[in-house]
Amino acid sequence: MTEDNSISFDFPSNRGSTVEQCQRMIHKSLLSPKVRFLKEHLEKAGCSIGDNFIKAIKCDDAGVAGGYTQGQGIVVCCNEMESQDDVNQVLKHELIHAFDDCRAANLDWSSCAHHACSEIRAGHLSGDCHFKRELLKMGSLKIKGHEQDCIRRRVLKSLSASPYCTGVAKAFMESVWDVCYNDTEPYDRAP
């Protein structure tokens, strides 16, 4: 018991999955309709993905679920994955980045505007900020405008990790918002 008469427990942190569990979830995710759709459109755009394009790894940065690196592919941070849905969500988000990289001949990840645009698109088209997902994470949220607020929050968080966006992330995000939010390729409209 603590001084305020409450009981506290220290539970070991068992967050996440092993690399082997994560690899199985990635394989299953590649069969899911939305991930398969994005993979197919990436290939239609001229960028085939090989067996090593998506990798399951243990990441050092807490809170980072995955990432896309130009010329290298996608990593899924297994230590942050608690469910199949987590893996599906990361793959949808990162495949949008890969699609953007594939379809744009001049995409420059060191350009804060280019990076912001892809983050806006990935947040919007992957469902990262879907109402139900946000409600489960946050416990409550406003009804009107929650998705755009969530995307803005997530874009700024991602851009804050870029040395190219120091002090200018919000301005660049706002400057490309309308064009990038309304660009729903490869979908006809946002899913």
Tab-separated table of C-alpha atoms in Angstrom:
chain	number	residue	atom	x	y	z
A	1	MET	CA	0.000	0.000	0.000
A	2	THR	CA	1.169	3.508	-0.705
A	3	GLU	CA	0.828	6.479	1.591
A	4	ASP	CA	-2.515	7.502	0.087
A	5	ASN	CA	-3.851	3.977	0.846
A	6	SER	CA	-3.991	2.947	-2.797
A	7	ILE	CA	-2.453	-0.266	-3.938
A	8	SER	CA	0.051	-0.135	-6.757
A	9	PHE	CA	1.350	-3.017	-8.812
A	10	ASP	CA	4.401	-3.139	-10.998
A	11	PHE	CA	3.619	-5.369	-13.933
A	12	PRO	CA	6.337	-6.466	-16.321
A	13	SER	CA	6.075	-4.875	-19.734
A	14	ASN	CA	4.961	-7.579	-22.134
A	15	ARG	CA	3.992	-5.137	-24.848
A	16	GLY	CA	4.315	-6.201	-28.420
A	17	SER	CA	5.088	-9.333	-30.324
A	18	THR	CA	8.155	-11.357	-31.087
A	19	VAL	CA	9.699	-11.017	-34.529
A	20	GLU	CA	8.403	-14.508	-35.398
A	21	GLN	CA	4.834	-13.671	-34.310
A	22	CYS	CA	5.036	-10.394	-36.174
A	23	GLN	CA	6.272	-12.067	-39.350
A	24	ARG	CA	3.252	-14.388	-39.256
A	25	MET	CA	0.936	-11.394	-38.803
A	26	ILE	CA	2.605	-9.614	-41.757
A	27	HIS	CA	2.029	-12.687	-43.933
A	28	LYS	CA	-1.637	-12.770	-42.868
A	29	SER	CA	-1.956	-9.017	-43.428
A	30	LEU	CA	-0.714	-9.345	-47.011
A	31	LEU	CA	-3.796	-11.485	-47.659
A	32	SER	CA	-6.240	-8.929	-46.241
A	33	PRO	CA	-8.297	-7.039	-48.863
A	34	LYS	CA	-7.088	-3.480	-48.125
A	35	VAL	CA	-3.409	-4.387	-47.848
A	36	ARG	CA	-3.647	-6.589	-50.947
A	37	PHE	CA	-5.329	-3.701	-52.840
A	38	LEU	CA	-2.479	-1.314	-51.961
A	39	LYS	CA	0.178	-3.890	-52.825
A	40	GLU	CA	-1.474	-4.560	-56.198
A	41	HIS	CA	-1.657	-0.849	-57.014
A	42	LEU	CA	1.957	-0.391	-56.032
A	43	GLU	CA	2.861	-3.115	-58.501
A	44	LYS	CA	0.563	-1.599	-61.192
A	45	ALA	CA	2.429	1.694	-60.696
A	46	GLY	CA	5.611	-0.147	-61.667
A	47	CYS	CA	7.077	-0.931	-58.253
A	48	SER	CA	7.065	-4.605	-57.435
A	49	ILE	CA	7.827	-5.589	-53.910
A	50	GLY	CA	10.033	-8.557	-53.275
A	51	ASP	CA	10.151	-10.965	-50.365
A	52	ASN	CA	12.380	-8.655	-48.306
A	53	PHE	CA	10.415	-5.442	-48.925
A	54	ILE	CA	8.523	-5.782	-45.625
A	55	LYS	CA	10.550	-6.762	-42.581
A	56	ALA	CA	9.614	-7.537	-39.004
A	57	ILE	CA	12.127	-6.040	-36.585
A	58	LYS	CA	12.500	-4.975	-32.972
A	59	CYS	CA	12.733	-1.171	-32.925
A	60	ASP	CA	14.650	0.938	-30.450
A	61	ASP	CA	12.330	3.973	-30.591
A	62	ALA	CA	9.391	3.443	-28.234
A	63	GLY	CA	6.101	4.415	-29.778
A	64	VAL	CA	7.267	3.968	-33.385
A	65	ALA	CA	5.079	1.378	-35.101
A	66	GLY	CA	6.914	1.134	-38.392
A	67	GLY	CA	8.426	3.027	-41.246
A	68	TYR	CA	9.141	3.249	-44.934
A	69	THR	CA	12.613	4.019	-46.252
A	70	GLN	CA	13.149	4.853	-49.910
A	71	GLY	CA	15.036	2.064	-51.659
A	72	GLN	CA	14.861	-0.232	-48.656
A	73	GLY	CA	11.194	-0.943	-47.967
A	74	ILE	CA	8.952	-1.175	-44.943
A	75	VAL	CA	9.771	-2.178	-41.385
A	76	VAL	CA	7.166	-3.204	-38.836
A	77	CYS	CA	8.215	-2.639	-35.224
A	78	CYS	CA	7.141	-5.888	-33.607
A	79	ASN	CA	7.679	-4.653	-30.083
A	80	GLU	CA	4.856	-2.147	-30.730
A	81	MET	CA	2.445	-4.641	-32.357
A	82	GLU	CA	-0.176	-6.113	-30.052
A	83	SER	CA	-2.653	-7.441	-32.600
A	84	GLN	CA	-3.269	-8.360	-36.214
A	85	ASP	CA	-5.134	-5.075	-36.595
A	86	ASP	CA	-2.011	-3.168	-35.495
A	87	VAL	CA	0.052	-4.856	-38.222
A	88	ASN	CA	-2.659	-4.289	-40.842
A	89	GLN	CA	-2.800	-0.606	-39.934
A	90	VAL	CA	0.968	-0.103	-40.123
A	91	LEU	CA	1.151	-1.839	-43.495
A	92	LYS	CA	-1.682	0.251	-44.957
A	93	HIS	CA	0.012	3.466	-43.778
A	94	GLU	CA	3.488	2.513	-44.971
A	95	LEU	CA	2.245	1.146	-48.313
A	96	ILE	CA	0.745	4.585	-49.031
A	97	HIS	CA	4.242	6.056	-48.519
A	98	ALA	CA	5.704	3.410	-50.826
A	99	PHE	CA	2.993	4.146	-53.403
A	100	ASP	CA	3.717	7.887	-53.216
A	101	ASP	CA	7.415	7.207	-53.657
A	102	CYS	CA	6.722	4.965	-56.644
A	103	ARG	CA	4.315	7.231	-58.526
A	104	ALA	CA	6.187	10.507	-58.020
A	105	ALA	CA	9.342	10.742	-60.098
A	106	ASN	CA	10.638	13.634	-58.010
A	107	LEU	CA	9.546	12.783	-54.452
A	108	ASP	CA	12.206	14.138	-52.116
A	109	TRP	CA	11.894	12.889	-48.538
A	110	SER	CA	14.225	15.677	-47.391
A	111	SER	CA	11.599	18.190	-48.572
A	112	CYS	CA	9.319	18.997	-45.660
A	113	ALA	CA	6.459	19.709	-48.084
A	114	HIS	CA	6.842	16.328	-49.828
A	115	HIS	CA	7.127	14.485	-46.526
A	116	ALA	CA	4.094	16.324	-45.118
A	117	CYS	CA	2.038	15.481	-48.194
A	118	SER	CA	2.761	11.769	-47.958
A	119	GLU	CA	2.025	11.780	-44.209
A	120	ILE	CA	-1.308	13.544	-44.821
A	121	ARG	CA	-2.220	11.003	-47.485
A	122	ALA	CA	-1.112	8.025	-45.382
A	123	GLY	CA	-3.057	9.242	-42.361
A	124	HIS	CA	-6.174	9.912	-44.404
A	125	LEU	CA	-6.177	6.837	-46.659
A	126	SER	CA	-4.999	4.212	-44.167
A	127	GLY	CA	-7.761	4.847	-41.655
A	128	ASP	CA	-5.273	5.760	-38.899
A	129	CYS	CA	-7.756	8.339	-37.643
A	130	HIS	CA	-10.995	6.462	-38.167
A	131	PHE	CA	-13.605	7.479	-35.590
A	132	LYS	CA	-13.762	4.060	-33.881
A	133	ARG	CA	-9.971	3.718	-33.698
A	134	GLU	CA	-9.602	7.179	-32.158
A	135	LEU	CA	-12.441	6.583	-29.701
A	136	LEU	CA	-10.784	3.395	-28.479
A	137	LYS	CA	-7.392	5.118	-28.117
A	138	MET	CA	-8.500	8.456	-26.687
A	139	GLY	CA	-11.630	7.424	-24.793
A	140	SER	CA	-13.513	10.429	-26.111
A	141	LEU	CA	-13.313	12.827	-28.992
A	142	LYS	CA	-15.291	15.504	-30.693
A	143	ILE	CA	-17.660	14.345	-33.389
A	144	LYS	CA	-17.057	16.986	-36.035
A	145	GLY	CA	-13.546	17.343	-37.420
A	146	HIS	CA	-11.922	14.590	-35.375
A	147	GLU	CA	-10.339	12.903	-38.399
A	148	GLN	CA	-8.601	16.012	-39.730
A	149	ASP	CA	-7.448	17.009	-36.230
A	150	CYS	CA	-6.056	13.524	-35.704
A	151	ILE	CA	-4.260	13.532	-39.058
A	152	ARG	CA	-2.755	16.959	-38.329
A	153	ARG	CA	-1.556	15.750	-34.909
A	154	ARG	CA	0.014	12.624	-36.414
A	155	VAL	CA	1.615	14.500	-39.330
A	156	LEU	CA	3.215	17.007	-36.962
A	157	LYS	CA	4.496	14.175	-34.766
A	158	SER	CA	6.087	12.465	-37.764
A	159	LEU	CA	7.557	15.671	-39.187
A	160	SER	CA	9.006	16.616	-35.802
A	161	ALA	CA	11.374	13.648	-36.173
A	162	SER	CA	12.720	15.043	-39.459
A	163	PRO	CA	15.753	17.338	-39.330
A	164	TYR	CA	14.438	18.989	-42.509
A	165	CYS	CA	11.271	20.220	-40.816
A	166	THR	CA	12.608	21.805	-37.647
A	167	GLY	CA	10.503	24.843	-36.850
A	168	VAL	CA	8.614	24.754	-40.168
A	169	ALA	CA	6.549	21.547	-39.979
A	170	LYS	CA	3.186	23.184	-39.310
A	171	ALA	CA	3.598	25.781	-42.055
A	172	PHE	CA	4.534	23.148	-44.638
A	173	MET	CA	1.721	20.842	-43.535
A	174	GLU	CA	-0.836	23.635	-43.902
A	175	SER	CA	0.586	24.727	-47.267
A	176	VAL	CA	-0.002	21.302	-48.834
A	177	TRP	CA	-3.047	20.211	-46.807
A	178	ASP	CA	-5.875	20.746	-49.313
A	179	VAL	CA	-4.118	19.215	-52.318
A	180	CYS	CA	-2.751	16.233	-50.410
A	181	TYR	CA	-5.833	15.520	-48.293
A	182	ASN	CA	-7.968	15.456	-51.442
A	183	ASP	CA	-5.535	13.229	-53.389
A	184	THR	CA	-6.998	9.767	-52.874
A	185	GLU	CA	-4.917	7.741	-55.375
A	186	PRO	CA	-4.968	4.749	-55.710
A	187	TYR	CA	-8.541	4.877	-54.390
A	188	ASP	CA	-11.414	6.566	-56.226
A	189	ARG	CA	-12.310	8.199	-52.901
A	190	ALA	CA	-11.022	7.917	-49.351
A	191	PRO	CA	-11.893	4.512	-47.860
